XYZ file of C-alpha atoms in Angstrom:
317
model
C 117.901 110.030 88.369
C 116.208 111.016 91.372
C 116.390 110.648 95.102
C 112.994 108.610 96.737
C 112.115 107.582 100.248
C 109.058 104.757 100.387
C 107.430 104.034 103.647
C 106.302 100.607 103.976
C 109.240 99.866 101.444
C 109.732 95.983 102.486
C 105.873 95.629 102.513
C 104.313 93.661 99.614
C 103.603 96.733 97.007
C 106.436 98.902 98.436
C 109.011 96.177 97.696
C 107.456 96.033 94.317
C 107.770 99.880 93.842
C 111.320 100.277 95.282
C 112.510 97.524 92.735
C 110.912 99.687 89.974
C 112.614 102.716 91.216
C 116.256 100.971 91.368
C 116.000 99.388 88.335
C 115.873 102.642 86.475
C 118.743 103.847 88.350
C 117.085 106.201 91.123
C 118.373 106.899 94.412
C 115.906 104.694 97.046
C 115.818 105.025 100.753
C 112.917 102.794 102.578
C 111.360 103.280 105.770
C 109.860 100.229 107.512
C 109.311 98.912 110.637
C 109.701 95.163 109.306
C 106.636 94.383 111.378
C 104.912 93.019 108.368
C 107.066 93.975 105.487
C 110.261 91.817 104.940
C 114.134 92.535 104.978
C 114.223 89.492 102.065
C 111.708 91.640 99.821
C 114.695 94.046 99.321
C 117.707 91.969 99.135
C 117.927 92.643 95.630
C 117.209 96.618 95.991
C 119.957 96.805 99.139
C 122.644 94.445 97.017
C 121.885 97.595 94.291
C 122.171 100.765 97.163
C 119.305 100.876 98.362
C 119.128 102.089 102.179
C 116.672 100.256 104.744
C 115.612 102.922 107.954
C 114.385 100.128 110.435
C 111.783 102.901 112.081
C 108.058 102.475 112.970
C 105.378 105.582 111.633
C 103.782 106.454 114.447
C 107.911 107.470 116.025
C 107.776 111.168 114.906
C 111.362 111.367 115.940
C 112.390 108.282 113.987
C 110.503 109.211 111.269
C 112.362 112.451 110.858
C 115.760 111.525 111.094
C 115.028 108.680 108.459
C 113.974 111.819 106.410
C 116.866 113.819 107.528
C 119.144 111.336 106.278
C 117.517 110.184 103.564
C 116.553 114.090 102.167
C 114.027 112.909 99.499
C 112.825 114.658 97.091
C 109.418 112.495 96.503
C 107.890 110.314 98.754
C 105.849 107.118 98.137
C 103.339 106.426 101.668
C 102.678 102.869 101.424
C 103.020 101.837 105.040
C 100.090 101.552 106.875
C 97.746 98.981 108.862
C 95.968 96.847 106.181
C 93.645 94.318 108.257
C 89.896 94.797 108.577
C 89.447 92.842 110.834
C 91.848 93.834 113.372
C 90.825 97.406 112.141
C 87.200 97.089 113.816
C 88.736 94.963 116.876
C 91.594 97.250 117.860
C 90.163 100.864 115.819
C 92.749 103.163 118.344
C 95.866 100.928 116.948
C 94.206 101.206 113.446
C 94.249 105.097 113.723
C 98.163 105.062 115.354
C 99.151 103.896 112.610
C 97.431 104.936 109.929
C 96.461 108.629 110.916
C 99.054 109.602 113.274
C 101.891 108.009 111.534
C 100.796 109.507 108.270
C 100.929 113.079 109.863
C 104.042 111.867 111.002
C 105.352 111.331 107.525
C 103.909 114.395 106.271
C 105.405 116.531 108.659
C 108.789 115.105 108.221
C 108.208 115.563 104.248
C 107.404 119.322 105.513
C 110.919 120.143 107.098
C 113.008 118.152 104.360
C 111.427 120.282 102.181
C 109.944 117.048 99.978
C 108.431 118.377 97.011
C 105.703 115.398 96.366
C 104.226 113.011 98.387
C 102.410 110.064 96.631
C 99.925 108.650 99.173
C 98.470 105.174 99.523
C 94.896 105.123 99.877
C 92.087 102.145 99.409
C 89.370 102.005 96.626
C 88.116 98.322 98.008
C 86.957 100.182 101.455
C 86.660 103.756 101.746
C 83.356 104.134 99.932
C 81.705 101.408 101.783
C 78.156 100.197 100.427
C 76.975 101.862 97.975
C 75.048 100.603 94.027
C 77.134 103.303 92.015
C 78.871 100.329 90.299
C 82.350 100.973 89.399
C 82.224 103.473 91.964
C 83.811 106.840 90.790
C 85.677 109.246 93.004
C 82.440 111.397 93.317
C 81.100 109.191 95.192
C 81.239 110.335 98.869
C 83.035 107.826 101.422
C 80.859 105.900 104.023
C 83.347 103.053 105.315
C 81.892 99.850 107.230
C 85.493 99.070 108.727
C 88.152 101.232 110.626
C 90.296 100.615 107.765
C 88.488 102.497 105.430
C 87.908 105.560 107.974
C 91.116 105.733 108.976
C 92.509 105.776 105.182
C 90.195 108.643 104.331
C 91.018 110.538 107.518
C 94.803 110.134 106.230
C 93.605 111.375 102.698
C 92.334 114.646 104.799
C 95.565 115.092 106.177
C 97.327 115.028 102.758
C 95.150 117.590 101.207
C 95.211 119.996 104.165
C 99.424 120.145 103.799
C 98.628 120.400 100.731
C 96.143 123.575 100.800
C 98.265 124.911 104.005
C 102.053 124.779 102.907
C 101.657 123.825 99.393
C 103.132 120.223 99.383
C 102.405 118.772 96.358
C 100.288 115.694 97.372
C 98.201 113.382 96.041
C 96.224 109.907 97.173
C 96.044 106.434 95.313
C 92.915 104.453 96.047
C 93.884 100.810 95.275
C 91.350 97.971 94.352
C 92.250 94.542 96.031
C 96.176 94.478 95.423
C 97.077 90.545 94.744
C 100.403 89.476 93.032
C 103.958 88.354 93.903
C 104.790 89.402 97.932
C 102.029 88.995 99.361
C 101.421 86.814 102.076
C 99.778 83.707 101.388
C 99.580 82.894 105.105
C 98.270 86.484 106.225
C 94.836 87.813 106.991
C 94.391 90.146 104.021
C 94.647 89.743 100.486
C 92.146 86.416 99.479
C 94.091 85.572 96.320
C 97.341 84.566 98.091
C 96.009 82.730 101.012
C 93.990 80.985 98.323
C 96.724 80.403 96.165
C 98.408 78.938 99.285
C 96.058 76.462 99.952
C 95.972 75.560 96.517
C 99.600 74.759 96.502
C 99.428 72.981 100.254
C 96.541 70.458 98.493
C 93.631 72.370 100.986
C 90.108 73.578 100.194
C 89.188 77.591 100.254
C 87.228 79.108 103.026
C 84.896 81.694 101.480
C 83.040 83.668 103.938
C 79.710 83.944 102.882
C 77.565 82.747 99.554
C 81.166 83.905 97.829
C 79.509 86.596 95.334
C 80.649 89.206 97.330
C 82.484 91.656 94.637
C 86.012 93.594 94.361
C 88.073 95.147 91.892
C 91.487 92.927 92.233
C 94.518 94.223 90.762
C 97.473 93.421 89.875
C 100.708 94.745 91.817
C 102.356 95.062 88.651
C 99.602 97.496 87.512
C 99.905 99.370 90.583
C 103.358 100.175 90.859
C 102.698 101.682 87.189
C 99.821 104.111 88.910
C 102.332 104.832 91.597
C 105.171 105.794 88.857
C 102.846 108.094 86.868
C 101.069 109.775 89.630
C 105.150 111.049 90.891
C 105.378 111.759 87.507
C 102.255 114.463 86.771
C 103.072 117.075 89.033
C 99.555 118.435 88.207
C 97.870 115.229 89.624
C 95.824 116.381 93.172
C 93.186 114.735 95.179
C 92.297 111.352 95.105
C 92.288 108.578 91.774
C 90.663 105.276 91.722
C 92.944 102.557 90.911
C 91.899 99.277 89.324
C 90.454 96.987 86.422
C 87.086 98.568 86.919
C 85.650 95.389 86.774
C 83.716 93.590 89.749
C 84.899 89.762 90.240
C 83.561 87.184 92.682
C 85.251 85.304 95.062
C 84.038 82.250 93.141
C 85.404 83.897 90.241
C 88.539 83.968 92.233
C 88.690 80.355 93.148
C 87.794 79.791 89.043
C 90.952 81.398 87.935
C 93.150 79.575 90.484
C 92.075 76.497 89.107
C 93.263 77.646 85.471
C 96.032 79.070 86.766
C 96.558 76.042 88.732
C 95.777 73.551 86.446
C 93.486 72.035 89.076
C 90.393 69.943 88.982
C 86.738 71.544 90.286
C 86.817 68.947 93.227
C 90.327 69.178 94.096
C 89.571 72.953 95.082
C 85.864 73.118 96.129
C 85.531 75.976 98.379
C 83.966 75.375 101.838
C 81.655 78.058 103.462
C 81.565 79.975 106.674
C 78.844 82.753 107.763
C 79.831 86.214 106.312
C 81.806 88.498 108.418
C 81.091 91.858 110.106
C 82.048 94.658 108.229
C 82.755 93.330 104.942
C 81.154 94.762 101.907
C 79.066 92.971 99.446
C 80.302 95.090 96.098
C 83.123 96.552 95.226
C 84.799 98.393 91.775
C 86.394 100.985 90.680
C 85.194 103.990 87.756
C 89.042 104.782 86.829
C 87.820 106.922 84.110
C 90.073 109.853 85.936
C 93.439 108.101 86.581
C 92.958 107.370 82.499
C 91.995 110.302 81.475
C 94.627 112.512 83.514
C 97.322 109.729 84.274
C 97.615 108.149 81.467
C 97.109 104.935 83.601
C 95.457 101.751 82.355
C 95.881 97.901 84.243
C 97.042 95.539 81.829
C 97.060 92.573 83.598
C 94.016 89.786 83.585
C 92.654 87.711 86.651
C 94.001 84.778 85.485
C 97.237 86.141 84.169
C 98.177 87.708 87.632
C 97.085 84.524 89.329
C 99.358 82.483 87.033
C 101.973 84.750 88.701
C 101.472 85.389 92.106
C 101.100 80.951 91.762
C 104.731 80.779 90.058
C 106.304 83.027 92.766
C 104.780 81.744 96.003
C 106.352 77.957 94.397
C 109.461 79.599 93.783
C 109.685 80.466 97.128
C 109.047 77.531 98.623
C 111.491 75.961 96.803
């Protein structure tokens, strides 16, 4: 048993990770500002001793008396600003949260002496365009949207506590994350606002000719990245974590349908014009989180579809 903290712990893929973390009976403290993540996400973590610190990132003084408190001894970074698009309209707010409040963290980790920090990174939009298809870690990172710059900035951070006062870090770059949790009424995250509008009887908007490319992933599969990164203290630098395969946003609105059991007509997409920003192809090599990790995704399209369908019904009653 160990003692944990997760930022961005009642988030969509925190939520999932504290929930692996109680289960097998370790010691979980969460830091979130519930400004996106959800107090119900952790009911069943808090019922089990679980400790919520209601604290926003980018307050350095919150963030260390969370850590104070909490005196972790590993650290899962998940919270963070996730929107593209409000990443290129707003880029200052993007970096607030996403560099500052990561220094934040990291400095915090620093002076309660936190022995690993397990960083959240993305795959789908740090390397921006680019025809190395999957795209390995090599590869170096040109992002179209503040998102992506911000995240690598953050990655920078990580490594320099890391070479400076030997903090034993290391960065996940996710594909597209999809599965129970996330929002289907957000702006991110296509395969639950499309699963909600299956389940509401309403079309798909696809923005664009819909072959635009990502690598999506399960949640499941990442919280199993997450867990064996903590675990291999020699793990440093930056992994790609996905399917390494490319799927379509058509291919996406195909698999709802078998998950959904739904007739082509029933769920015809309708078109918009492409949006700034927004990359045309996206996957992952994850030849090195397999290799050194140990970490494969076992989870299909459909499969994860069928399940991210079954739990946004079983919320709505």
């Amino acid at each position: 048993m160990a003692n944990y903290l997760v930022t961005g712990g009642a988030g969509f893929i925190g939520s999932n990770i504290v929930d692996a973390l109680v289960a097998r009976g370790d010691d979980v403290a969460v830091l979130d500002d519930l400004s996106s993540g959800r107090r119900e996400n952790l009911a069943g973590a808090l019922a089990a001793g679980a400790v919520l610190h209601e604290a926003d990132i980018r307050d350095a003084a919150a963030v260390r008396a969370a850590f104070d408190a909490a005196r972790p001894e590993l650290v899962f970074h998940l919270a963070a600003q996730i929107d593209v698009r409000k990443s290129i309209d707003d880029p200052a707010f993007d970096a607030g949260v996403n560099v500052v409040g990561t220094i934040n963290v990291l400095e915090a980790a620093r002076a309660a002496g936190v022995a690993r920090l397990v960083n959240t990174s993305t795959g789908g939009a740090i390397y921006g365009e680019t025809d190395v298809m999957p795209t390995p870690e090599t590869v170096t990172p040109l992002p179209m949207a503040a998102y992506g710059q911000s995240k690598q900035c953050a990655e920078l951070y990580c490594a320099w506590y890391a070479r400076l006062y030997g903090m034993g870090t290391v960065t996940l770059r996710y594909g597209n994350v999809y599965g129970p949790r996330q929002d289907p009424a957000g702006e991110a995250g296509v395969i639950a606002i499309f699963a909600g509008r299956l389940l509401d009887g309403r079309h798909p908007v696809i923005f664009g000719d819909g072959l635009a490319t990502r690598d999506y992933t399960f949640v499941g599969d990442i919280v199993a990245a997450n867990l064996a990164a903590a675990a291999n203290p020699g793990a440093t630098g930056s992994y790609n974590v996905g399917t390494g395969t490319e799927s379509s946003v058509l291919d996406v609105v195909d698999a709802l349908r078998e998950a959904g059991d739904t007739a082509p007509d029933a769920f015809a997409p309708v078109h918009e014009p492409a949006r700034m920003g927004e990359l045309q192809r996206s996957s992952l090599d994850v030849t090195r989180a397999r290799d050194e990790l140990g970490f494969t995704t076992g989870t299909t399209l459909v499969e994860g579809v069928r399940a991210t369908l079954g739990h946004i019904r079983a919320q709505r009653g």
